[in-house]
PDB file of C-alpha atoms in Angstrom:
ATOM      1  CA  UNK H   1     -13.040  11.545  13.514  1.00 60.00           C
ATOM      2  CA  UNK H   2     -10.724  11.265  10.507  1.00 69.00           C
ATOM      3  CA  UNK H   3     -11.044  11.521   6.315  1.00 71.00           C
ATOM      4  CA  UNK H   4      -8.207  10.765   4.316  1.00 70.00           C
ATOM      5  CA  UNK H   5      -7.562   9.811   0.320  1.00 67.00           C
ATOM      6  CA  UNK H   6      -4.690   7.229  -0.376  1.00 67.00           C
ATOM      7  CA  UNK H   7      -4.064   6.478  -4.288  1.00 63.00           C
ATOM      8  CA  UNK H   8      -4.281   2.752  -4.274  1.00 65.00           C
ATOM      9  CA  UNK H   9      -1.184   1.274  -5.297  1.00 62.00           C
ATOM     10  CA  UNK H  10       0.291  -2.215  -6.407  1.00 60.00           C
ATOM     11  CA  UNK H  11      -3.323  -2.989  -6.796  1.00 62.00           C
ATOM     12  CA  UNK H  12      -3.701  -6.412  -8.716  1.00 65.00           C
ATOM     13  CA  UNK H  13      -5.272  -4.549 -12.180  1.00 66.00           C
ATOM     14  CA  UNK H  14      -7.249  -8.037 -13.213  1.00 69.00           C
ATOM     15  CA  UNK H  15      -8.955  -7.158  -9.788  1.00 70.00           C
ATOM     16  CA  UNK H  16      -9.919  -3.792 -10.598  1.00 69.00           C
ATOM     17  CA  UNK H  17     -10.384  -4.151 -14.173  1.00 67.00           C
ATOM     18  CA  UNK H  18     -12.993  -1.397 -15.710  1.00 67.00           C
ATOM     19  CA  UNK H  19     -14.069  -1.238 -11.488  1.00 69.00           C
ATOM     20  CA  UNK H  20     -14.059   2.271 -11.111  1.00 70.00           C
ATOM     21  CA  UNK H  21     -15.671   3.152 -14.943  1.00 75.00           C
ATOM     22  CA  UNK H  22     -18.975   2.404 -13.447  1.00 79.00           C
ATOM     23  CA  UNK H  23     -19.288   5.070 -11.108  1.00 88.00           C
ATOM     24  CA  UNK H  24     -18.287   5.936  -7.455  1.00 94.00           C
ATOM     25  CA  UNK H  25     -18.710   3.145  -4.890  1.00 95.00           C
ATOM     26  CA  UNK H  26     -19.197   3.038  -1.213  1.00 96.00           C
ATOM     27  CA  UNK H  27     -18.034   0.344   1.832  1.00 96.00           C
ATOM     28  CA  UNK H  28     -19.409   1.294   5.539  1.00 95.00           C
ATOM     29  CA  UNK H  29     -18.028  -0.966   8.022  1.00 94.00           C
ATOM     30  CA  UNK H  30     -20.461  -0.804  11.363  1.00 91.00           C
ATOM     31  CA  UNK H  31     -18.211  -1.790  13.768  1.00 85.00           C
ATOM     32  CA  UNK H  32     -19.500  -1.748  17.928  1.00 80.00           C
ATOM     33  CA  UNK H  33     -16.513   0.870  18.231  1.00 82.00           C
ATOM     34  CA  UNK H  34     -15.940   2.595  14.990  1.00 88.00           C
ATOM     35  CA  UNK H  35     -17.523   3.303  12.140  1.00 92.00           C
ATOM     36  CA  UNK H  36     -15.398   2.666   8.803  1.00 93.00           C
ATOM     37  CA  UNK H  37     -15.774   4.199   5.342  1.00 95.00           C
ATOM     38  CA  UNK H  38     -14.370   3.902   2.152  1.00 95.00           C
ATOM     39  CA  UNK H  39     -15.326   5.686  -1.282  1.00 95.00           C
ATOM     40  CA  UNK H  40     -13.607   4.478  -3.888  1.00 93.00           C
ATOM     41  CA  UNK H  41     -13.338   6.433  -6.957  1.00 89.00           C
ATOM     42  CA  UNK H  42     -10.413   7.279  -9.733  1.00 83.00           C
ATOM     43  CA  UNK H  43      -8.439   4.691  -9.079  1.00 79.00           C
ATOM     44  CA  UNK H  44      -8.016   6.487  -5.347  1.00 84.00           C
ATOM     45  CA  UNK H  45      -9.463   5.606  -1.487  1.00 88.00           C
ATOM     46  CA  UNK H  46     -11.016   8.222   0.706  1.00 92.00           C
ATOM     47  CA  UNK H  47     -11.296   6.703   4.065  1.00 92.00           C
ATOM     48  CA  UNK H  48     -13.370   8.163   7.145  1.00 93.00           C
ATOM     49  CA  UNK H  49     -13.504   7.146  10.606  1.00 92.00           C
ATOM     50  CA  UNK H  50     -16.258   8.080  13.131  1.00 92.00           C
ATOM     51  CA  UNK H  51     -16.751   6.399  16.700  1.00 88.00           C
ATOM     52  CA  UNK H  52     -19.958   4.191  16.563  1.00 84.00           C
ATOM     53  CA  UNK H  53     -23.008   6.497  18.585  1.00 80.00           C
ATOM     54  CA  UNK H  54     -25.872   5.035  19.918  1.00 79.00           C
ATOM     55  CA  UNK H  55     -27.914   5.143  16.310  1.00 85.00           C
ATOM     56  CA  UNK H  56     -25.821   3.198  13.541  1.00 84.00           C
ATOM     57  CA  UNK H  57     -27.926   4.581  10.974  1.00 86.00           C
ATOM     58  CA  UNK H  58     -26.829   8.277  12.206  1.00 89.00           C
ATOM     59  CA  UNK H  59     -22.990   7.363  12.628  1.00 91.00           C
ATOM     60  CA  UNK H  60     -23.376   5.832   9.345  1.00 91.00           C
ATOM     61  CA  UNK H  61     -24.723   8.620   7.512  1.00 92.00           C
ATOM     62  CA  UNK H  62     -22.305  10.940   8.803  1.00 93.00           C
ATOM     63  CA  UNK H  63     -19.225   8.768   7.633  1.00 94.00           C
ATOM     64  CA  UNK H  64     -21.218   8.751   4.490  1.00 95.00           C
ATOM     65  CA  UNK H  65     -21.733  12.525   4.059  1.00 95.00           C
ATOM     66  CA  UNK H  66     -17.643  13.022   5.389  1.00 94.00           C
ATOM     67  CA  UNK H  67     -16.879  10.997   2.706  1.00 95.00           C
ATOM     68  CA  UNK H  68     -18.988  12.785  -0.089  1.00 95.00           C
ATOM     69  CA  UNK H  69     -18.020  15.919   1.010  1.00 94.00           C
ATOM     70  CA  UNK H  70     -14.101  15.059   0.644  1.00 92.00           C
ATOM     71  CA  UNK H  71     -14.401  13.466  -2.583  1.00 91.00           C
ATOM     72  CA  UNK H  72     -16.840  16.644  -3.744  1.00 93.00           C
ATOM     73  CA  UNK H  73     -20.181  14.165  -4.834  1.00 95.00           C
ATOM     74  CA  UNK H  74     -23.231  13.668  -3.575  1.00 94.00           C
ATOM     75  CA  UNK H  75     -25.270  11.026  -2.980  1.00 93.00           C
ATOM     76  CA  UNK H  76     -27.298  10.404  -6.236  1.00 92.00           C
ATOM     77  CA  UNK H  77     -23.291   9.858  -8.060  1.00 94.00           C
ATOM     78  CA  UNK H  78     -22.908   6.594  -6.260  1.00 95.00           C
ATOM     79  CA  UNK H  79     -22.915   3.643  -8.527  1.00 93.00           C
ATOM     80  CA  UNK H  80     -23.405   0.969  -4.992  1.00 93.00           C
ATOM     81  CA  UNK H  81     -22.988   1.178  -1.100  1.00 95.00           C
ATOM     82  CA  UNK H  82     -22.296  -1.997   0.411  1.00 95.00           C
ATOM     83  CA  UNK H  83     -22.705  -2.253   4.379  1.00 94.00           C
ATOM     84  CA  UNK H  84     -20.966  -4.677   6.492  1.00 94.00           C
ATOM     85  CA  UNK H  85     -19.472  -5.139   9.784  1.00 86.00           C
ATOM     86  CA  UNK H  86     -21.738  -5.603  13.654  1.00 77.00           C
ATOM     87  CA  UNK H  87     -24.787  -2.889  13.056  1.00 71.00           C
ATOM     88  CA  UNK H  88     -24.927  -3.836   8.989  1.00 71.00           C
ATOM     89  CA  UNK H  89     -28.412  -5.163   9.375  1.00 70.00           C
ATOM     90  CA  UNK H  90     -29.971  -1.931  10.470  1.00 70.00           C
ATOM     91  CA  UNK H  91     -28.763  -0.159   7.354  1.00 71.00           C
ATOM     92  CA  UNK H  92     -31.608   0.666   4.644  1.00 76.00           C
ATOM     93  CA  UNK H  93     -30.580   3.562   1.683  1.00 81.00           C
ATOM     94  CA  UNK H  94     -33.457   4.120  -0.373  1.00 82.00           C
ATOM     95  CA  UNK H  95     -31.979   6.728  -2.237  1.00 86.00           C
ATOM     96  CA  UNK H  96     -28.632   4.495  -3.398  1.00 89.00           C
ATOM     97  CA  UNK H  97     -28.569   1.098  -4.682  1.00 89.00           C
ATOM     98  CA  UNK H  98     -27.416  -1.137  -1.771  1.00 90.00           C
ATOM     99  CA  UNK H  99     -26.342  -4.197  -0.462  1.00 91.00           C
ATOM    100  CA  UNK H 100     -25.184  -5.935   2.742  1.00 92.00           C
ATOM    101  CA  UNK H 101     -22.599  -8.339   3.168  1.00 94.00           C
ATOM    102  CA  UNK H 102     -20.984 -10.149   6.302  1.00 92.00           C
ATOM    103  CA  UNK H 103     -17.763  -8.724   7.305  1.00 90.00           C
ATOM    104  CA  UNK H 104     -16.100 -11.988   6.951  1.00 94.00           C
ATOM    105  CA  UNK H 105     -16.529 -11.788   3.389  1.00 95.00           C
ATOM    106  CA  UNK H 106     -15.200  -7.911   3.376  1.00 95.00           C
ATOM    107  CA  UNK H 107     -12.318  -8.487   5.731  1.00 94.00           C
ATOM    108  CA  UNK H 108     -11.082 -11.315   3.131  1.00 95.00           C
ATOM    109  CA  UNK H 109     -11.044  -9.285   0.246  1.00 94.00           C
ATOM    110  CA  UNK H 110      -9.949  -6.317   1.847  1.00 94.00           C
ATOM    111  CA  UNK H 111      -6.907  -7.620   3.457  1.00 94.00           C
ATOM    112  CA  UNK H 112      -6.058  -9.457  -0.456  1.00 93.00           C
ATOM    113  CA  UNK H 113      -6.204  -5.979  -1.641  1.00 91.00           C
ATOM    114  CA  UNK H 114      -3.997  -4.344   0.840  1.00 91.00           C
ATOM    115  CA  UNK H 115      -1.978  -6.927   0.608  1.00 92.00           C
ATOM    116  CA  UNK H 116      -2.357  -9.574  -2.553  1.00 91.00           C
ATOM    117  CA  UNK H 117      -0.096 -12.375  -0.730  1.00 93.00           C
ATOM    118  CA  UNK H 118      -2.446 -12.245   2.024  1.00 95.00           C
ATOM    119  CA  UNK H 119      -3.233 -15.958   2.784  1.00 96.00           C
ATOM    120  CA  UNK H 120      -4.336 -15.537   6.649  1.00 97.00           C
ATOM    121  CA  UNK H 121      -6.091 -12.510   8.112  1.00 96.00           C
ATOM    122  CA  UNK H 122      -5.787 -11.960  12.521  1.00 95.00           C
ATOM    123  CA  UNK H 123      -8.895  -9.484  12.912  1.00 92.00           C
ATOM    124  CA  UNK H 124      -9.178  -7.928  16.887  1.00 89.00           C
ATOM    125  CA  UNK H 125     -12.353  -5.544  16.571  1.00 80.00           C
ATOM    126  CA  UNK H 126     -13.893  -3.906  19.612  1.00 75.00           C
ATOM    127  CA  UNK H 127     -16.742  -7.130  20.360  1.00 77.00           C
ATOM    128  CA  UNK H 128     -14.865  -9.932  18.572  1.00 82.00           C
ATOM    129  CA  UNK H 129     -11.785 -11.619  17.405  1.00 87.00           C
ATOM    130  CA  UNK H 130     -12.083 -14.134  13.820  1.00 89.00           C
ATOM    131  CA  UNK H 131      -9.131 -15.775  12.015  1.00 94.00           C
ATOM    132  CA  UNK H 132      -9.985 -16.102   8.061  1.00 96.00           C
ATOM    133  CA  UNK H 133      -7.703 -18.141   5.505  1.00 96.00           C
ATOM    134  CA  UNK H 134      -8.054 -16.271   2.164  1.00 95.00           C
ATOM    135  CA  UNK H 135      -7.688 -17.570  -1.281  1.00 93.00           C
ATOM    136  CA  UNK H 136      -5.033 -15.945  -2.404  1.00 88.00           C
ATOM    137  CA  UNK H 137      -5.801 -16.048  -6.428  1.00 88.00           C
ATOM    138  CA  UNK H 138      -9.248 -14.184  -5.618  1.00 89.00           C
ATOM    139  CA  UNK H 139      -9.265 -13.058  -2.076  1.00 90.00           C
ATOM    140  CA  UNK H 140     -12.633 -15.454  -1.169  1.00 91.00           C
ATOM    141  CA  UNK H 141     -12.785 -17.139   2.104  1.00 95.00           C
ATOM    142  CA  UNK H 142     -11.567 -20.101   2.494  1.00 94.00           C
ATOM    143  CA  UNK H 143     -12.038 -21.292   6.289  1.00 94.00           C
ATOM    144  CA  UNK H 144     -12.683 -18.788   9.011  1.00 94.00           C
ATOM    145  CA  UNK H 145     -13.450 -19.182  13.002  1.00 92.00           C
ATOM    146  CA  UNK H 146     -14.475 -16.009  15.071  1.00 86.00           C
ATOM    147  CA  UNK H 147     -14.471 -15.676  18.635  1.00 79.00           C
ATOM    148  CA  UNK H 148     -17.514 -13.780  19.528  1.00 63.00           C
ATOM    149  CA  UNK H 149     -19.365 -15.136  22.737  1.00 63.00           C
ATOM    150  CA  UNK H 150     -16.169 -14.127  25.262  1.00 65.00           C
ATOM    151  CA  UNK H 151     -14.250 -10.505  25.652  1.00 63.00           C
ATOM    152  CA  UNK H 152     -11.289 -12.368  26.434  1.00 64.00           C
ATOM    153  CA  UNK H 153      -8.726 -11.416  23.192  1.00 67.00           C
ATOM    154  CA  UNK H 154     -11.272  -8.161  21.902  1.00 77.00           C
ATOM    155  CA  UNK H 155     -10.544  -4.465  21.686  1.00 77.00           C
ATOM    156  CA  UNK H 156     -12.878  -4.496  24.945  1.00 80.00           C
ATOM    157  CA  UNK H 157     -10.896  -6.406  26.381  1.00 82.00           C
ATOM    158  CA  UNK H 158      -8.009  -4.234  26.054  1.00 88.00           C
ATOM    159  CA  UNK H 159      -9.769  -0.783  26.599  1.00 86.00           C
ATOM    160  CA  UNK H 160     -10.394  -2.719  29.975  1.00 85.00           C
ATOM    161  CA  UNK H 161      -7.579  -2.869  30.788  1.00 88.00           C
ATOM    162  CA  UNK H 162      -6.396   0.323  29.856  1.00 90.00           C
ATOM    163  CA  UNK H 163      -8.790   2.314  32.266  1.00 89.00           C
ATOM    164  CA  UNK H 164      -7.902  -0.111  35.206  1.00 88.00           C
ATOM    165  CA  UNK H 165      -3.893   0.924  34.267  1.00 91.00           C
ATOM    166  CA  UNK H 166      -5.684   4.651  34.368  1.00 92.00           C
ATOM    167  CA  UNK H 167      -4.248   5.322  30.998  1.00 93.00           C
ATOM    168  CA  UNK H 168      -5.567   6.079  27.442  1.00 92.00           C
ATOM    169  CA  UNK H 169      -6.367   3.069  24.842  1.00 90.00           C
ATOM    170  CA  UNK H 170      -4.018   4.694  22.200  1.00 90.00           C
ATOM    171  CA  UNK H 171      -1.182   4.639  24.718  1.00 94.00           C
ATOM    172  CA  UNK H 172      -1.776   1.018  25.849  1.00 94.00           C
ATOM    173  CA  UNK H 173       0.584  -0.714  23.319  1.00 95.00           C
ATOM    174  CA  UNK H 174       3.494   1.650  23.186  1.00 95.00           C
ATOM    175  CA  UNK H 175       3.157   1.275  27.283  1.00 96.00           C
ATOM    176  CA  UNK H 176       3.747  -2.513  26.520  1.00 96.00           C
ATOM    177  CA  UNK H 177       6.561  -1.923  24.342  1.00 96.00           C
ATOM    178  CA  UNK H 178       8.509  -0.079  27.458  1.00 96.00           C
ATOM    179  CA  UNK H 179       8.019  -3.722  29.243  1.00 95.00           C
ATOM    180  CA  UNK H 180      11.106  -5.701  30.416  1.00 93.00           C
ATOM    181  CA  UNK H 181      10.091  -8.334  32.073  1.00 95.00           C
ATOM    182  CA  UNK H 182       5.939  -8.925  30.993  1.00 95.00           C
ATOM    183  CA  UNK H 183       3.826  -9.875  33.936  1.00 93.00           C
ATOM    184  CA  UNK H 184       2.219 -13.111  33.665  1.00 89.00           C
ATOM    185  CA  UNK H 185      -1.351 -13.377  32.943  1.00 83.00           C
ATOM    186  CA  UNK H 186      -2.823 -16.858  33.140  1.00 73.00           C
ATOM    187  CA  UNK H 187      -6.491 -16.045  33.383  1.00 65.00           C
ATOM    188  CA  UNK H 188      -8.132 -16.749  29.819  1.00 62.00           C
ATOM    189  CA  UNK H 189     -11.570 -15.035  31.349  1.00 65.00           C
ATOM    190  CA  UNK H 190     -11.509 -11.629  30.915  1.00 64.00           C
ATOM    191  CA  UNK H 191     -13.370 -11.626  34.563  1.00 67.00           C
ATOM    192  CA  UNK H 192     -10.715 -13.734  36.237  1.00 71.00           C
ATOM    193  CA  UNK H 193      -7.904 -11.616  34.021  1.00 72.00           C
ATOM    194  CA  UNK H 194      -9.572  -7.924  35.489  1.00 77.00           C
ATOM    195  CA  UNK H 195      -9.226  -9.254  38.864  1.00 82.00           C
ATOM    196  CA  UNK H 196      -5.459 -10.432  38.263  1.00 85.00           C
ATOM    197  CA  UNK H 197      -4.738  -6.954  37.009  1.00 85.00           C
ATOM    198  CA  UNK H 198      -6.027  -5.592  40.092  1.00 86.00           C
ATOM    199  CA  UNK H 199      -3.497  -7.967  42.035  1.00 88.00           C
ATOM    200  CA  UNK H 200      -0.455  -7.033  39.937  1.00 90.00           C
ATOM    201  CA  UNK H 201      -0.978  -3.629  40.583  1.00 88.00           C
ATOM    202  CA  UNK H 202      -1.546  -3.842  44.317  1.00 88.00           C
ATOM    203  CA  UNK H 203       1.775  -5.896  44.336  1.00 90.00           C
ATOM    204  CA  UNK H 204       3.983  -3.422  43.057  1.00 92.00           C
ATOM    205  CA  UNK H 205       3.929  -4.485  39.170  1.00 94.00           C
ATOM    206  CA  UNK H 206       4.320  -1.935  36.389  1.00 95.00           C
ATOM    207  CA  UNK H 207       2.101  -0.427  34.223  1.00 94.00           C
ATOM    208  CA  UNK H 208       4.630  -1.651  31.885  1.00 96.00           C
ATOM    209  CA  UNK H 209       4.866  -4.766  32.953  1.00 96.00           C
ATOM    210  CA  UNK H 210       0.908  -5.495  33.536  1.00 94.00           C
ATOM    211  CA  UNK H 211       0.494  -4.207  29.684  1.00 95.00           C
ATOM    212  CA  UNK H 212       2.450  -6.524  27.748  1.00 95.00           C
ATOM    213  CA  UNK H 213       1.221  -8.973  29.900  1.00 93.00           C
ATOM    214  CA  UNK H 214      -2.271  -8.676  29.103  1.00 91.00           C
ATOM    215  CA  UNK H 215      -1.116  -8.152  25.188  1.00 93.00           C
ATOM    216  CA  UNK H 216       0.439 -11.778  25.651  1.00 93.00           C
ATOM    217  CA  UNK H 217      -2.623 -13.280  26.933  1.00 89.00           C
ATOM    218  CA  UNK H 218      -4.883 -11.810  23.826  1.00 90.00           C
ATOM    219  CA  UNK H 219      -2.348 -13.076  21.389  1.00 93.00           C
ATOM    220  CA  UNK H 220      -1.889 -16.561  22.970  1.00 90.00           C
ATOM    221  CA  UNK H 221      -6.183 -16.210  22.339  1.00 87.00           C
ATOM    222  CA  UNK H 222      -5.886 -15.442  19.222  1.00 91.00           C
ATOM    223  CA  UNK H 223      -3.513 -18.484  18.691  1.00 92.00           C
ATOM    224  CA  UNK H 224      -5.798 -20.931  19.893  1.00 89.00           C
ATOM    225  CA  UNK H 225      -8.315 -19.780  17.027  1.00 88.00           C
ATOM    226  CA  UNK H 226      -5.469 -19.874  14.192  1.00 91.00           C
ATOM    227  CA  UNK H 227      -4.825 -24.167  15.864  1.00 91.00           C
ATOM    228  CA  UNK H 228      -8.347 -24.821  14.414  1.00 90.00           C
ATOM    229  CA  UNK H 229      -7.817 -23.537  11.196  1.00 92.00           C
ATOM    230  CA  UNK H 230      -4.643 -22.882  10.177  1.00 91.00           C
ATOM    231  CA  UNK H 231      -2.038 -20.528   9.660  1.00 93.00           C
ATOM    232  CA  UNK H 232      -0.215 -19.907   6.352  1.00 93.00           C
ATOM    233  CA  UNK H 233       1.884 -16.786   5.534  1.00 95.00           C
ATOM    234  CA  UNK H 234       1.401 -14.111   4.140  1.00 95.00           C
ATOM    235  CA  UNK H 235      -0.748 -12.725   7.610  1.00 96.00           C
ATOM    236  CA  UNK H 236      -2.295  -9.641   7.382  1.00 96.00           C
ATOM    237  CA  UNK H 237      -2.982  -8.188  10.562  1.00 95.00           C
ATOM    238  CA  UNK H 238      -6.501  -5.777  10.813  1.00 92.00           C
ATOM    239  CA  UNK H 239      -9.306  -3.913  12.551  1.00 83.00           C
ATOM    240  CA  UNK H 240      -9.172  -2.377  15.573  1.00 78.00           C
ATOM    241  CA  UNK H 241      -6.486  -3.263  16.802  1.00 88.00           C
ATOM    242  CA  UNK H 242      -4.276  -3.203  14.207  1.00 89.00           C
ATOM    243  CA  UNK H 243      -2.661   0.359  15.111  1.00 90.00           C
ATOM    244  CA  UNK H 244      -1.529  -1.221  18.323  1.00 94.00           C
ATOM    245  CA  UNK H 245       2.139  -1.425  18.167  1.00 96.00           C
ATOM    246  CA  UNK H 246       2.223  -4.114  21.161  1.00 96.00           C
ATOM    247  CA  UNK H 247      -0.500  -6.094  19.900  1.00 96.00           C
ATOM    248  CA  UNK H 248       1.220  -6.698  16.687  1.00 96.00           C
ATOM    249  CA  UNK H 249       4.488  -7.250  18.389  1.00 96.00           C
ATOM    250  CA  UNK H 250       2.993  -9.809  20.997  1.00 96.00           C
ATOM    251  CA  UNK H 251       1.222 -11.695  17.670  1.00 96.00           C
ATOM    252  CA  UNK H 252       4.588 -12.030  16.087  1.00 97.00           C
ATOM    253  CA  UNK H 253       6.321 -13.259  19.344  1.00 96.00           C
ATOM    254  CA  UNK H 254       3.365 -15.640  20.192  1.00 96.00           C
ATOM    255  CA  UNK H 255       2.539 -17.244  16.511  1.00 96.00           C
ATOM    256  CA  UNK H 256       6.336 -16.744  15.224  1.00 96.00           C
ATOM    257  CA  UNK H 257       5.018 -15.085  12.063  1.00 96.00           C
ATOM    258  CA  UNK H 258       5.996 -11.414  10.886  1.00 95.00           C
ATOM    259  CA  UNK H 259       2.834  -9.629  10.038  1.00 95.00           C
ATOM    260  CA  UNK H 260       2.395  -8.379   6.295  1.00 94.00           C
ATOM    261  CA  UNK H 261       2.940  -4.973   5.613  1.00 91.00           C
ATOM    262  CA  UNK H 262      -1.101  -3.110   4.153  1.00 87.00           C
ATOM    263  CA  UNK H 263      -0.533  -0.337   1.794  1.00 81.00           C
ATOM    264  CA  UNK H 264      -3.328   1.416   3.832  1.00 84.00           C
ATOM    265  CA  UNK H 265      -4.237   1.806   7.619  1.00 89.00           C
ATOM    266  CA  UNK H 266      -5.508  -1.535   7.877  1.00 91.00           C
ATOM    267  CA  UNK H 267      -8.085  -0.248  10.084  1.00 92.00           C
ATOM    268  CA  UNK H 268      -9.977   0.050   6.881  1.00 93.00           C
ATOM    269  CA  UNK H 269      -9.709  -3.424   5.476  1.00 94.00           C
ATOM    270  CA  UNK H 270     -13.566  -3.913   6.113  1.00 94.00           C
ATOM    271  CA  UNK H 271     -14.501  -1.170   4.842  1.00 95.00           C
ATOM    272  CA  UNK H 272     -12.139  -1.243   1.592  1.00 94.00           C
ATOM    273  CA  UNK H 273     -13.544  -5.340   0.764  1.00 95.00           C
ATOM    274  CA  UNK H 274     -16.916  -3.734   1.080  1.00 95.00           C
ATOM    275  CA  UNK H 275     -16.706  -0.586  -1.156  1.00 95.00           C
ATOM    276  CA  UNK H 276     -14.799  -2.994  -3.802  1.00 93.00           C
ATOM    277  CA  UNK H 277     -18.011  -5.908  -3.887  1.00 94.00           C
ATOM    278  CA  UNK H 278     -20.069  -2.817  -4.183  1.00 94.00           C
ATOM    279  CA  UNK H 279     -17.926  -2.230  -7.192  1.00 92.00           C
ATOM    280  CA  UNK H 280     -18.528  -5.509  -8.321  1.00 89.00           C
ATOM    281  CA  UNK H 281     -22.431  -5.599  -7.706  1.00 89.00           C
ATOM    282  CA  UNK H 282     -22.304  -2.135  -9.949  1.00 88.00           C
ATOM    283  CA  UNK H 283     -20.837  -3.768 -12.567  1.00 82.00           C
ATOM    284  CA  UNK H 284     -22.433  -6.990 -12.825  1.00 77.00           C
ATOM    285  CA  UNK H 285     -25.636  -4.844 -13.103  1.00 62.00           C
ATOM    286  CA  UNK H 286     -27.003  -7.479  -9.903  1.00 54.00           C
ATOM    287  CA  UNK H 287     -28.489  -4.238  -8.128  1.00 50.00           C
ATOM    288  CA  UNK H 288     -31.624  -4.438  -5.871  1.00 54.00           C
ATOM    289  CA  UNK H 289     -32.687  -2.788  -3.170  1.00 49.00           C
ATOM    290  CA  UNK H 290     -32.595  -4.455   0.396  1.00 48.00           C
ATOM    291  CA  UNK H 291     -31.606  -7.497  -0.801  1.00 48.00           C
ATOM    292  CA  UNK H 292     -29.744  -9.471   1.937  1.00 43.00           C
ATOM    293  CA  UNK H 293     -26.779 -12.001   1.032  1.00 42.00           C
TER     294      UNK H 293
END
């Protein structure tokens, strides 16, 4: 559990023009892991992050009141809340105006605010893996694929592996970045993959070894998603996973792209692309509640 403020900087000010003169706005991300926040207000971020419980109404209400109580409001001062990400559709605030909107939409913008060259965005969440092409004038979707019907190239797939190499999911990529010779994973099932772990380790292979191994096979996943649509630099690399320092290394060695720098954890890109439509839906004076779009 985690609140933090960021002052948003190098911020595209067409984008944000008279954004934040209509009152304090909310984006909750729902992810199957984590729960994401963002308030935006004053031209500054406040982010929270809460691991998803059993009730997403609970986790999200939590992130909610974290965030209200860091930026000093309460709940009647918010101007929108936009929801978004796995457990969106559960969400109902009757006491804010509020919309939902699908996290491929969120991600997009998000990732064109953190980073406004953004032109591809590599997303590895806890359930599911999507590759979105972004416009990069207005940070709308152009083409996206997602990857949700196998583990194979997910954060689950990783935390996995993590407990069968008995160690902690934080410590999984900087294990992988101790690696000198990566094992070699060929299994594209996360099934067949567990059980090749299990051999490695019964012959003698590293932790080390077995970890960027496994970080190779998620990224050469992830590239057969970005051969159906596409991929165009600038790429901004989010959710999750994104704090993984061997995941991001194995993406660059795999797709022979640097990943784009985000002026915030992008952890939070969701969440941010969320909080800045509800923003939007303030302004535009659209508000209803429960509408779905």
């Amino acid at each position: 559990m985690s609140v933090s403020k960021h002052v948003l900087e190098n911020i595209r000010e067409d984008l944000f023009e008279d954004m934040f003169d209509h009152g304090p706005t909310v984006g909750l991300d729902i992810g199957s892991r984590a729960t994401k926040g963002v308030l935006l207000a004053d031209g500054a971020a406040t982010a929270a992050l809460e691991a998803s419980g059993v009730s997403n109404r609970e986790t999200a209400d939590s992130v909610l009141q974290r965030l209200l109580d860091a930026a000093n409001l309460k709940r009647t001062d918010l101007a929108c809340l936009v929801s978004t990400g796995y457990g969106r559709i559960t969400l109902r605030f009757d006491d804010i105006p509020s919309r939902i909107l699908t996290e491929i939409s969120c991600h997009a913008m998000g990732a064109h605010i953190l980073n406004p060259a953004t032109r591809t965005v590599i997303d590895i969440g806890g359930q599911d893996s999507k590759a979105i092409r972004v416009e990069p004038d207005s940070g709308k979707v152009v083409e996206f694929i997602m990857n949700d019907k196998c583990a194979a190239g997910t954060g689950r797939f990783l935390e996995k592996v993590a407990q069968l190499l008995e160690i902690e999911l934080d410590e999984l990529g900087n294990c992988a970045l101790r690696s000198s010779h990566p094992a070699e994973i060929s299994s594209q099932c996360v099934v067949f993959a567990e059980s090749e772990v299990i051999s490695l380790k019964a012959g003698g292979v590293s932790r080390e070894d077995i970890a960027a191994g496994i970080h190779l096979a998620t990224a050469r996943r992830i590239r057969s998603l970005m051969r159906k649509i596409g991929l165009e630099p600038t790429v901004l690399f989010t959710g999750g996973t994104a704090n993984n320092p061997g995941m991001r290394e194995a993406l660059e060695e795999v797709l022979e792209v640097k990943m784009g720098d985000s002026s915030l954890d992008a952890t939070y890109a969701g969440a941010l692309g969320a909080a800045f439509y509800a923003g939007r839906f303030a302004r535009e004076r659209q508000l209803s509640y429960g509408n779905y779009i």
